[in-house]
């Protein structure tokens, strides 16, 4: 298994030697390597078993490093970066020649963000290259929000996990591209669309622009090993699953008192707060996934704010 620790000098040395290291961010843990070296990036794809068609995000220490990776930055992108970086916002912009094609899966654009995690920001400021880092899970599995999750999934394939505790946001960053300077949400995430609208006004979604390139957004993703069914009505869904050993994941602990008391129930929050639900989502899925149920039944949360991103993950985990 990998070593867990908080030694950023050690992490920096490994990274300078073209090794890959798991790093904490505020969203989920990333599997990081030198984002300007094709061979190192190839290792990341191999460890994750990730299809070569799914591009990576480059992580930088501050907005000052953005210019060195892209050819063009719309005014709206600058406004968003100034407001939300460091934070759970990834910008997709036209790449320059320094960025290897393998990082972007051959696309002419590159995804970039400044993560809001103190350890990783210090690490990035010690390096003279950006860190390419997809979520540190095996492809299509649940993203890790603790160093232990990372160790469980890919600990055999890496040397070191920089342990930054449990990720404060708990789901991935929001990915934003641009169509004629207008932001378009390519992946809903930890930064809500409402907050983005407050800064730039008009924001598009993929529904407004069906030809937009959004690789890696396959309908199936983020799944635990156990069959997961996301639904609007837990009682009805369970009625159709007689004889199965079921775990139920609800938003609040006091909801669904009507359920058979033999059914294993876990809740995402104490009172229904959606940020708390995002924080706990992958952690609870990890926990239940280890318990060998036949099926996990999860209820969709209210489709507002960060709830939109949670429901996106639930939909794709249950596809
Ligand atoms: O919060 C996060 O974003 C985490 C942490 C580690 O930063 N990272 C993460 O990476 O979720 P990953 O690889 O699991 O998801 C990145 C997604 C890809 O699936 C792809 O859809 C999108 O970013 N992406 C990357 N480059 C892109 C590009 N040039 N155009 C459109 N989408 C892109
Ligand atoms: Mg991922």
Coordinates of C-alpha atoms and ligand atoms in Angstrom, one line a residue:
X1 CA 0.0 0.0 0.0
X2 CA 1.1 3.6 -0.4
X3 CA 2.6 5.7 2.4
X4 CA 0.3 8.4 3.9
X5 CA 1.8 11.7 5.2
X6 CA 1.9 15.4 5.1
X7 CA 5.5 15.8 3.8
X8 CA 5.3 18.2 0.9
X9 CA 9.1 18.1 0.3
X10 CA 8.8 14.4 -0.2
X11 CA 5.8 14.9 -2.5
X12 CA 7.7 17.6 -4.5
X13 CA 10.8 15.4 -4.9
X14 CA 8.7 12.5 -6.2
X15 CA 6.9 14.8 -8.6
X16 CA 10.1 16.3 -9.9
X17 CA 11.3 12.8 -10.5
X18 CA 8.3 12.1 -12.7
X19 CA 6.5 9.9 -10.2
X20 CA 2.8 10.3 -9.5
X21 CA 1.5 11.3 -6.1
X22 CA -2.1 11.6 -4.7
X23 CA -2.9 15.1 -3.5
X24 CA -5.8 16.5 -1.5
X25 CA -8.0 19.3 -2.8
X26 CA -11.2 20.8 -1.4
X27 CA -13.3 18.9 -3.9
X28 CA -11.8 15.3 -4.1
X29 CA -8.3 13.8 -4.0
X30 CA -6.4 14.0 -7.3
X31 CA -3.8 11.7 -8.8
X32 CA -1.1 14.1 -9.7
X33 CA 1.9 14.2 -12.0
X34 CA 3.9 16.7 -14.1
X35 CA 1.3 18.2 -16.4
X36 CA 3.9 19.2 -19.1
X37 CA 5.4 15.7 -19.5
X38 CA 3.6 13.1 -21.7
X39 CA 5.3 10.1 -20.1
X40 CA 4.2 11.1 -16.6
X41 CA 0.7 11.8 -17.8
X42 CA 0.6 8.4 -19.4
X43 CA 1.3 6.8 -16.0
X44 CA -1.7 8.6 -14.6
X45 CA -4.0 7.1 -17.3
X46 CA -2.6 3.7 -16.6
X47 CA -3.0 3.7 -12.8
X48 CA -6.6 4.9 -13.2
X49 CA -7.3 2.6 -16.1
X50 CA -8.7 5.7 -17.7
X51 CA -9.7 5.9 -21.4
X52 CA -7.2 8.0 -23.4
X53 CA -10.2 10.0 -24.7
X54 CA -10.9 11.6 -21.4
X55 CA -8.8 14.7 -20.8
X56 CA -7.2 15.8 -17.5
X57 CA -7.3 19.0 -15.4
X58 CA -4.1 21.0 -14.9
X59 CA -3.7 22.4 -11.4
X60 CA -1.8 25.7 -10.9
X61 CA -0.8 27.7 -7.8
X62 CA -2.5 30.9 -8.8
X63 CA -4.2 32.8 -11.7
X64 CA -0.7 34.2 -12.6
X65 CA 0.2 30.8 -14.1
X66 CA -2.8 30.6 -16.4
X67 CA -1.2 32.8 -19.2
X68 CA 1.6 30.2 -19.5
X69 CA -0.8 27.5 -20.6
X70 CA -3.5 29.1 -22.8
X71 CA -3.6 31.3 -25.9
X72 CA -6.7 33.3 -25.0
X73 CA -8.6 34.3 -21.9
X74 CA -12.1 35.8 -22.3
X75 CA -13.0 38.7 -19.9
X76 CA -15.7 36.5 -18.3
X77 CA -13.1 33.8 -17.5
X78 CA -10.9 36.4 -15.8
X79 CA -13.9 37.6 -13.7
X80 CA -14.7 34.1 -12.7
X81 CA -11.1 33.2 -11.8
X82 CA -10.6 36.3 -9.8
X83 CA -13.8 35.6 -7.8
X84 CA -13.6 31.9 -7.3
X85 CA -9.9 30.9 -7.3
X86 CA -8.6 29.2 -5.3
X87 CA -11.8 27.1 -5.5
X88 CA -14.0 24.5 -7.2
X89 CA -14.1 26.1 -10.6
X90 CA -12.3 24.6 -13.6
X91 CA -11.9 26.8 -16.8
X92 CA -11.7 25.2 -20.2
X93 CA -9.6 27.5 -22.5
X94 CA -7.6 27.2 -25.8
X95 CA -4.3 25.5 -25.0
X96 CA -0.9 26.6 -26.1
X97 CA 1.9 24.3 -27.4
X98 CA 3.5 23.8 -24.0
X99 CA 0.5 21.6 -23.0
X100 CA 1.0 18.1 -24.3
X101 CA -1.8 16.6 -26.4
X102 CA -2.1 13.6 -24.1
X103 CA -3.2 15.9 -21.2
X104 CA -6.1 17.2 -23.3
X105 CA -6.9 13.9 -25.1
X106 CA -6.0 15.6 -28.4
X107 CA -8.4 18.6 -27.8
X108 CA -7.3 22.1 -28.6
X109 CA -8.6 23.3 -25.2
X110 CA -7.2 22.6 -21.7
X111 CA -9.0 22.5 -18.4
X112 CA -7.3 24.5 -15.6
X113 CA -8.0 25.2 -11.9
X114 CA -6.4 26.5 -8.7
X115 CA -7.4 24.1 -5.9
X116 CA -8.3 25.5 -2.5
X117 CA -6.3 23.3 -0.2
X118 CA -3.4 24.7 1.8
X119 CA -1.1 21.7 1.5
X120 CA -1.5 21.4 -2.2
X121 CA -1.2 25.1 -2.8
X122 CA 2.1 25.0 -0.9
X123 CA 3.2 22.0 -3.0
X124 CA 2.3 23.7 -6.3
X125 CA 4.2 26.8 -5.3
X126 CA 7.4 24.7 -4.9
X127 CA 7.1 23.2 -8.4
X128 CA 7.9 24.9 -11.7
X129 CA 5.3 22.9 -13.6
X130 CA 1.5 22.5 -13.3
X131 CA 0.0 19.2 -11.9
X132 CA -2.2 17.2 -14.1
X133 CA -4.6 15.5 -11.8
X134 CA -7.8 13.6 -12.4
X135 CA -9.8 12.4 -9.4
X136 CA -7.7 9.7 -7.7
X137 CA -10.2 6.8 -8.2
X138 CA -10.2 3.9 -10.6
X139 CA -12.0 4.9 -13.7
X140 CA -15.9 5.0 -13.2
X141 CA -15.6 4.4 -9.5
X142 CA -16.5 6.7 -6.6
X143 CA -14.2 9.6 -6.3
X144 CA -12.1 9.6 -3.1
X145 CA -12.6 12.3 -0.4
X146 CA -10.1 10.9 2.1
X147 CA -6.5 9.6 1.9
X148 CA -7.8 6.2 3.0
X149 CA -10.3 6.1 0.1
X150 CA -7.3 6.7 -2.3
X151 CA -5.3 4.0 -0.6
X152 CA -8.1 1.5 -0.8
X153 CA -8.6 2.0 -4.6
X154 CA -5.1 2.6 -6.0
X155 CA -2.7 2.3 -3.0
X156 CA -1.0 -0.6 -4.6
X157 CA 0.0 1.4 -7.7
X158 CA 1.5 4.6 -6.1
X159 CA 4.2 5.4 -3.5
X160 CA 2.8 8.4 -1.6
X161 CA -0.5 10.0 -0.7
X162 CA -0.3 13.5 0.6
X163 CA -2.9 13.4 3.4
X164 CA -4.9 16.6 3.8
X165 CA -7.8 15.1 5.7
X166 CA -11.4 14.9 4.4
X167 CA -12.1 17.1 1.4
X168 CA -14.2 20.1 2.5
X169 CA -16.5 20.2 -0.5
X170 CA -16.8 16.5 -1.3
X171 CA -17.7 16.5 -5.0
X172 CA -15.7 17.6 -8.0
X173 CA -15.2 21.1 -9.4
X174 CA -17.7 22.8 -11.7
X175 CA -16.3 22.8 -15.2
X176 CA -16.9 25.9 -17.4
X177 CA -16.2 26.4 -21.1
X178 CA -16.9 29.5 -23.2
X179 CA -19.0 30.1 -26.3
X180 CA -18.2 33.6 -27.6
X181 CA -17.2 34.7 -24.1
X182 CA -20.4 33.3 -22.5
X183 CA -19.7 30.7 -19.9
X184 CA -21.2 27.2 -20.4
X185 CA -21.4 24.6 -17.7
X186 CA -19.7 21.4 -19.0
X187 CA -20.0 19.6 -15.6
X188 CA -22.1 20.6 -12.6
X189 CA -20.0 20.5 -9.5
X190 CA -19.1 22.0 -6.1
X191 CA -19.6 25.6 -7.2
X192 CA -23.3 26.2 -7.9
X193 CA -24.5 27.7 -11.2
X194 CA -26.3 30.4 -9.2
X195 CA -23.0 31.7 -7.8
X196 CA -21.5 31.8 -11.3
X197 CA -24.5 33.7 -12.6
X198 CA -24.1 36.3 -9.9
X199 CA -20.7 37.2 -11.3
X200 CA -21.3 37.0 -15.1
X201 CA -25.0 37.2 -15.6
X202 CA -25.7 34.9 -18.5
X203 CA -24.6 31.2 -18.2
X204 CA -25.4 28.5 -20.7
X205 CA -25.8 24.8 -20.0
X206 CA -25.2 21.8 -22.4
X207 CA -29.0 21.9 -23.1
X208 CA -28.6 25.3 -24.8
X209 CA -25.7 24.1 -26.9
X210 CA -25.9 20.5 -27.9
X211 CA -22.8 20.4 -30.1
X212 CA -20.4 21.6 -27.4
X213 CA -17.4 19.2 -26.8
X214 CA -17.7 17.6 -23.3
X215 CA -15.6 14.5 -23.3
X216 CA -15.6 12.1 -20.3
X217 CA -19.2 13.0 -19.5
X218 CA -20.5 9.6 -20.2
X219 CA -23.9 8.8 -18.7
X220 CA -22.4 6.1 -16.5
X221 CA -19.8 7.2 -14.0
X222 CA -19.0 7.6 -10.3
X223 CA -20.5 4.2 -9.4
X224 CA -20.0 2.1 -6.3
X225 CA -19.5 -1.7 -7.0
X226 CA -22.9 -2.4 -5.4
X227 CA -25.9 -1.8 -7.7
X228 CA -27.2 1.8 -7.0
X229 CA -30.7 2.9 -7.7
X230 CA -31.5 6.6 -7.4
X231 CA -35.2 7.4 -7.2
X232 CA -37.8 10.0 -6.2
X233 CA -39.8 7.6 -4.1
X234 CA -37.9 5.3 -1.8
X235 CA -41.0 3.4 -0.6
X236 CA -42.2 2.5 -4.1
X237 CA -38.7 1.5 -5.3
X238 CA -38.1 -0.8 -2.3
X239 CA -41.5 -2.4 -2.8
X240 CA -40.2 -3.6 -6.2
X241 CA -37.0 -5.1 -4.7
X242 CA -38.4 -7.8 -2.4
X243 CA -36.0 -10.4 -1.2
X244 CA -32.9 -8.2 -1.7
X245 CA -30.6 -7.1 1.1
X246 CA -30.9 -3.3 0.7
X247 CA -29.3 -0.2 2.1
X248 CA -31.1 3.1 1.9
X249 CA -29.4 6.5 1.7
X250 CA -31.7 9.4 2.6
X251 CA -31.1 13.1 2.9
X252 CA -32.3 13.5 6.5
X253 CA -32.2 11.0 9.4
X254 CA -35.8 11.5 10.4
X255 CA -37.3 11.0 6.9
X256 CA -38.9 7.7 5.9
X257 CA -40.0 6.5 9.3
X258 CA -42.5 4.3 7.4
X259 CA -39.7 2.0 6.2
X260 CA -39.3 -1.5 7.7
X261 CA -36.9 -1.1 10.7
X262 CA -34.8 -4.0 9.4
X263 CA -33.7 -1.9 6.4
X264 CA -30.3 -0.4 6.9
X265 CA -30.6 3.4 6.7
X266 CA -27.9 6.0 6.4
X267 CA -28.5 9.7 6.0
X268 CA -26.4 12.3 4.2
X269 CA -27.1 15.2 6.6
X270 CA -28.5 16.0 10.0
X271 CA -31.1 18.5 8.9
X272 CA -31.1 18.5 5.0
X273 CA -28.3 21.0 4.3
X274 CA -27.2 20.4 0.7
X275 CA -23.6 21.4 1.1
X276 CA -23.4 18.9 4.0
X277 CA -25.0 16.3 1.7
X278 CA -22.2 16.9 -1.0
X279 CA -19.5 16.7 1.7
X280 CA -20.8 13.3 2.8
X281 CA -22.0 11.7 -0.4
X282 CA -18.9 9.8 -1.6
X283 CA -17.9 9.0 2.0
X284 CA -21.2 7.3 2.7
X285 CA -21.2 5.5 -0.7
X286 CA -17.7 4.2 0.1
X287 CA -18.9 3.0 3.5
X288 CA -22.0 1.3 2.3
X289 CA -20.2 -0.2 -0.7
X290 CA -17.9 -2.2 1.6
X291 CA -20.8 -3.8 3.4
X292 CA -21.9 -6.2 0.7
X293 CA -25.6 -5.2 0.2
X294 CA -27.3 -6.3 -2.9
X295 CA -28.5 -2.8 -3.7
X296 CA -28.2 0.8 -2.5
X297 CA -31.4 2.9 -2.9
X298 CA -30.8 6.6 -2.8
X299 CA -33.3 9.4 -3.0
X300 CA -32.7 12.4 -5.2
X301 CA -32.2 15.6 -3.3
X302 CA -34.0 18.9 -4.1
X303 CA -32.8 20.0 -7.5
X304 CA -31.5 23.5 -6.5
X305 CA -28.0 24.9 -5.9
X306 CA -25.5 22.3 -5.2
X307 CA -28.4 19.7 -5.3
X308 CA -28.2 19.9 -9.1
X309 CA -24.6 18.5 -8.9
X310 CA -25.5 15.9 -6.4
X311 CA -28.4 14.7 -8.5
X312 CA -26.1 14.6 -11.6
X313 CA -23.7 12.2 -9.7
X314 CA -26.6 10.1 -8.4
X315 CA -28.1 9.8 -11.9
X316 CA -24.8 8.7 -13.4
X317 CA -24.0 6.3 -10.6
X318 CA -27.3 4.6 -11.1
X319 CA -27.2 4.3 -14.9
Ligands
LIG1 O1 -12.5 18.7 -8.6 C1 -12.0 18.3 -9.6 O2 -12.2 18.7 -10.7 C2 -11.0 17.1 -9.4 C3 -9.8 17.6 -8.5 C4 -8.8 16.5 -8.3 O3 -9.3 18.7 -9.1 N1 -10.6 16.6 -10.6 C5 -11.4 15.9 -11.4 O4 -10.8 15.4 -12.5 O5 -12.6 15.7 -11.2 P1 -11.4 14.3 -13.5 O6 -10.3 13.9 -14.4 O7 -12.0 13.2 -12.7 O8 -12.5 15.0 -14.3 C6 -12.1 16.0 -15.2 C7 -13.0 16.2 -16.3 C8 -12.9 15.1 -17.4 O9 -13.7 14.0 -17.2 C9 -13.4 15.9 -18.6 O10 -14.7 15.6 -18.8 C10 -13.2 17.3 -18.2 O11 -12.7 17.4 -16.9 N2 -12.2 18.0 -19.1 C11 -10.9 18.0 -19.0 N3 -10.4 18.7 -20.1 C12 -11.4 19.1 -20.8 C13 -11.5 19.9 -22.0 N4 -10.4 20.3 -22.6 N5 -12.7 20.2 -22.5 C14 -13.8 19.7 -21.9 N6 -13.8 19.0 -20.7 C15 -12.6 18.7 -20.2
LIG2 MG1 -13.2 11.7 -12.0

